[in-house]
Amino acid sequence: MMKRVIYSIYIDIPSEELDWQPPYPGETESKNDKTKREFATHYQWLTDMQVSYARHIDVEYKQFLNDDRWKAFNTDYKNRYPFLTAYNIVNFYKIYLMYELAKDYDEILYVDLDVVPVTGKNFFDVWDFAHGVAIHRNDAKVNTSVESIKRNTESRKLANRSLHSIRSPAAKYWNCYAMLEEEGFQPNNAVYNTGIVGINKDLLNKLNYFEDFEQTLNMMTELKEDEYSMYPMWIQEMF
């Protein structure tokens, strides 16, 4: 019988470890500070909604918290990659957990804590992983116009406002674009939102996410810090 699991994570990052991110439109508070507060406020309700959905479709649910496994992972990554933010490490951790769960489960569904199921349909029945990873493409939200990004960056600076978020779909696109260009590939790319990911063992093995992991991080860092970058400042700032 196919073994399936739904999992989420809740790591309450200490305030002093939160990197600053541009506020939501019309607000002044860092996006990270607001997210931390809202998660703490609504944690139990969000968890209950996910647990209820898992029970409804008769699939095991797991939630990973600030336990010894996380602490060991966090400490290891901080020591090996001191340039990573706590947010970065949390996101690598959720992918690491996919591989850990694949040791015991055939199909895995990851959901961010703020994903609220609004359907009674069984995700695993609706999406056939034999056709690939179930993940949302965010291409429609990507701004690939260099001139448009330049105008937005300059207007924010003139208004003494925050710069572009390094986590936006556009930032992800340009960061991937630069890495593909660096490696000699066609640089145009798709942008994915990893808030919901459905995957199986076979796809995880094919993805082999952590292969050449350190090499990739080093390349990203070099592109971000390149004093003689081929990319305009307002693009390089998004890396």
PDB file of N, CA and C in Angstrom, residues 13 19 29 35 41 60 64 85 89 106 122 124 127 133 136 144 152 189 197 209 223:
ATOM      1  N   ILE A  13      11.792  31.944  14.368  1.00  0.00           N
ATOM      2  CA  ILE A  13      13.140  32.516  14.325  1.00  0.00           C
ATOM      3  C   ILE A  13      13.247  33.668  15.318  1.00  0.00           C
ATOM      4  N   ASP A  19      16.363  38.702   9.086  1.00  0.00           N
ATOM      5  CA  ASP A  19      16.896  39.703   8.164  1.00  0.00           C
ATOM      6  C   ASP A  19      15.774  40.650   7.772  1.00  0.00           C
ATOM      7  N   GLU A  29       6.508  48.332   8.836  1.00  0.00           N
ATOM      8  CA  GLU A  29       7.137  47.234   9.562  1.00  0.00           C
ATOM      9  C   GLU A  29       7.764  46.238   8.588  1.00  0.00           C
ATOM     10  N   THR A  35       5.408  38.835   9.763  1.00  0.00           N
ATOM     11  CA  THR A  35       5.145  37.411   9.554  1.00  0.00           C
ATOM     12  C   THR A  35       5.362  36.625  10.844  1.00  0.00           C
ATOM     13  N   THR A  41       0.494  34.352  16.479  1.00  0.00           N
ATOM     14  CA  THR A  41      -0.900  34.611  16.845  1.00  0.00           C
ATOM     15  C   THR A  41      -1.837  33.517  16.344  1.00  0.00           C
ATOM     16  N   GLU A  60      -1.304  10.606   7.055  1.00  0.00           N
ATOM     17  CA  GLU A  60      -0.570  11.017   8.252  1.00  0.00           C
ATOM     18  C   GLU A  60      -0.070  12.458   8.111  1.00  0.00           C
ATOM     19  N   PHE A  64       7.123  19.752  12.039  1.00  0.00           N
ATOM     20  CA  PHE A  64       8.470  19.796  12.597  1.00  0.00           C
ATOM     21  C   PHE A  64       8.705  21.155  13.246  1.00  0.00           C
ATOM     22  N   THR A  85      21.173  33.478   5.837  1.00  0.00           N
ATOM     23  CA  THR A  85      20.269  34.002   6.866  1.00  0.00           C
ATOM     24  C   THR A  85      19.520  32.843   7.508  1.00  0.00           C
ATOM     25  N   ILE A  89      18.203  29.130   5.927  1.00  0.00           N
ATOM     26  CA  ILE A  89      18.441  27.823   6.540  1.00  0.00           C
ATOM     27  C   ILE A  89      17.127  27.072   6.761  1.00  0.00           C
ATOM     28  N   ASP A 106       6.281   6.934   0.476  1.00  0.00           N
ATOM     29  CA  ASP A 106       6.375   6.902  -0.988  1.00  0.00           C
ATOM     30  C   ASP A 106       6.044   8.246  -1.617  1.00  0.00           C
ATOM     31  N   ASN A 122      -8.720  14.852  -2.249  1.00  0.00           N
ATOM     32  CA  ASN A 122      -7.438  14.279  -1.820  1.00  0.00           C
ATOM     33  C   ASN A 122      -6.341  14.736  -2.788  1.00  0.00           C
ATOM     34  N   PHE A 124      -3.357  13.830  -3.198  1.00  0.00           N
ATOM     35  CA  PHE A 124      -2.586  12.730  -3.789  1.00  0.00           C
ATOM     36  C   PHE A 124      -3.345  12.028  -4.913  1.00  0.00           C
ATOM     37  N   TRP A 127      -3.413  14.885  -8.039  1.00  0.00           N
ATOM     38  CA  TRP A 127      -2.132  15.124  -8.715  1.00  0.00           C
ATOM     39  C   TRP A 127      -1.354  13.822  -8.832  1.00  0.00           C
ATOM     40  N   VAL A 133       6.768  16.843 -10.434  1.00  0.00           N
ATOM     41  CA  VAL A 133       6.539  17.477  -9.135  1.00  0.00           C
ATOM     42  C   VAL A 133       5.300  18.368  -9.220  1.00  0.00           C
ATOM     43  N   HIS A 136       3.625  25.058  -7.965  1.00  0.00           N
ATOM     44  CA  HIS A 136       3.036  26.193  -8.691  1.00  0.00           C
ATOM     45  C   HIS A 136       4.101  27.053  -9.351  1.00  0.00           C
ATOM     46  N   THR A 144      10.508  40.828 -15.673  1.00  0.00           N
ATOM     47  CA  THR A 144      11.798  40.614 -16.336  1.00  0.00           C
ATOM     48  C   THR A 144      12.319  41.879 -17.006  1.00  0.00           C
ATOM     49  N   ASN A 152      11.624  51.427 -10.700  1.00  0.00           N
ATOM     50  CA  ASN A 152      11.077  51.150  -9.371  1.00  0.00           C
ATOM     51  C   ASN A 152      12.130  51.328  -8.288  1.00  0.00           C
ATOM     52  N   ASN A 189      14.226  31.224 -17.398  1.00  0.00           N
ATOM     53  CA  ASN A 189      13.861  30.137 -16.501  1.00  0.00           C
ATOM     54  C   ASN A 189      12.469  30.317 -15.918  1.00  0.00           C
ATOM     55  N   VAL A 197       4.406  21.663  -2.151  1.00  0.00           N
ATOM     56  CA  VAL A 197       5.199  20.785  -3.011  1.00  0.00           C
ATOM     57  C   VAL A 197       4.742  19.350  -2.816  1.00  0.00           C
ATOM     58  N   TYR A 209      18.745  17.352  -4.956  1.00  0.00           N
ATOM     59  CA  TYR A 209      18.839  18.772  -4.625  1.00  0.00           C
ATOM     60  C   TYR A 209      20.185  19.173  -4.015  1.00  0.00           C
ATOM     61  N   LEU A 223      28.441  35.849  -7.533  1.00  0.00           N
ATOM     62  CA  LEU A 223      27.634  36.682  -8.425  1.00  0.00           C
ATOM     63  C   LEU A 223      27.069  37.891  -7.680  1.00  0.00           C
TER      64      LEU A 223
END
